[in-house]
Coordinates of C-alpha atoms in Angstrom, one line a residue:
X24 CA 138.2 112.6 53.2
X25 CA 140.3 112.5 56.4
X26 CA 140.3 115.6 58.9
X27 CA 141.6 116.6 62.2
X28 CA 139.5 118.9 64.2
X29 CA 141.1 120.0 67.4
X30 CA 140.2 123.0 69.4
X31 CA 142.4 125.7 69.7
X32 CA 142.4 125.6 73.4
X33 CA 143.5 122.3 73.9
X34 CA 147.0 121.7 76.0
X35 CA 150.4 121.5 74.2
X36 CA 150.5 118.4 76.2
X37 CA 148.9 115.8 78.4
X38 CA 149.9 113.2 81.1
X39 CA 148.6 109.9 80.0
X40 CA 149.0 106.3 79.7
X41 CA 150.8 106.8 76.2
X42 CA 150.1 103.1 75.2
X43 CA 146.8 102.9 75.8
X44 CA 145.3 105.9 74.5
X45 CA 147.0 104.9 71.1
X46 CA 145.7 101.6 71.1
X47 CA 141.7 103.1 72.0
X48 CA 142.8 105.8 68.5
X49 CA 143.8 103.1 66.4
X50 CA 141.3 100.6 67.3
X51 CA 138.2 103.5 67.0
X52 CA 140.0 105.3 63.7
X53 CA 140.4 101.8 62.2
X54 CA 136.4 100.9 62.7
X55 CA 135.8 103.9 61.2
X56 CA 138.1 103.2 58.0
X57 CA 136.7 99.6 57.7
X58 CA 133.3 100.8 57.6
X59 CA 133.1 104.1 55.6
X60 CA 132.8 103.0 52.1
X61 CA 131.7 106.8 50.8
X62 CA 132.5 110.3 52.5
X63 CA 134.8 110.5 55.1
X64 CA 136.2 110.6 58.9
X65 CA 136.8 113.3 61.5
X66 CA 139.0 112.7 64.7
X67 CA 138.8 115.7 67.2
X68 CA 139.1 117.1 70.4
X69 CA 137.8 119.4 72.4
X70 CA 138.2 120.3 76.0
X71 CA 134.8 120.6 77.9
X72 CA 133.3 122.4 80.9
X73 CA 135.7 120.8 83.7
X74 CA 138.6 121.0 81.4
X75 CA 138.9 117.4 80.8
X76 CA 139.8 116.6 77.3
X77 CA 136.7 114.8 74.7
X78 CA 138.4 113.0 72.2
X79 CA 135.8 111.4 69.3
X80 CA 135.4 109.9 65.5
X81 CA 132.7 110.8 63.3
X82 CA 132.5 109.1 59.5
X83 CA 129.8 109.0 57.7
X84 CA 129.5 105.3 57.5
X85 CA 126.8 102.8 57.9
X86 CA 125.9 103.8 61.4
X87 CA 125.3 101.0 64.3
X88 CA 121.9 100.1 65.8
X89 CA 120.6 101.5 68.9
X90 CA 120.3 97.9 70.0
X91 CA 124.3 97.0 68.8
X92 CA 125.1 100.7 70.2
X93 CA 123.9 99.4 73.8
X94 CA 126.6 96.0 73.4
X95 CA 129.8 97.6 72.7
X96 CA 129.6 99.1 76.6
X97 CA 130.0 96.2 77.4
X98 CA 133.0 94.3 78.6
X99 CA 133.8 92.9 75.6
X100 CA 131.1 93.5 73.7
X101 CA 131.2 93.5 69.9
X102 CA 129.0 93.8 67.3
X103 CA 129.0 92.7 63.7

């Protein structure tokens, strides 16, 4: 399954780098594709206490270790 959870509160639009920010979706929505054998993948947004807007991707795929989790913060960190 693919869905879309976006809050109801959220802007009609934002000023952004247009480019960029679809570059981070694909390249996060991708890893999530690749790895998500069964179930499925949620892309949402929110906006939180400050009114800045939380994007994020949940799937219920294999998951990374705490240890790989702490490399891909990295510049160009990358895990298998």
């Amino acid at each position: 399954f693919f869905e879309l959870d976006l809050s109801p509160d959220l802007p009609g639009y934002i000023y952004t780098d247009e480019n960029r920010l679809r570059i981070i979706f694909v390249n996060i929505i991708n890893n999530a594709v690749k790895f998500t054998k069964k179930g499925g993948i949620t892309v949402g947004a929110k906006l939180d206490q400050e009114d800045v807007i939380e994007f994020w991707v949940s799937d219920t795929g294999v998951g990374i270790s705490d240890e790989d989790q702490r490399q891909l913060f990295k510049m160009y960190g990358r895990v298998e």
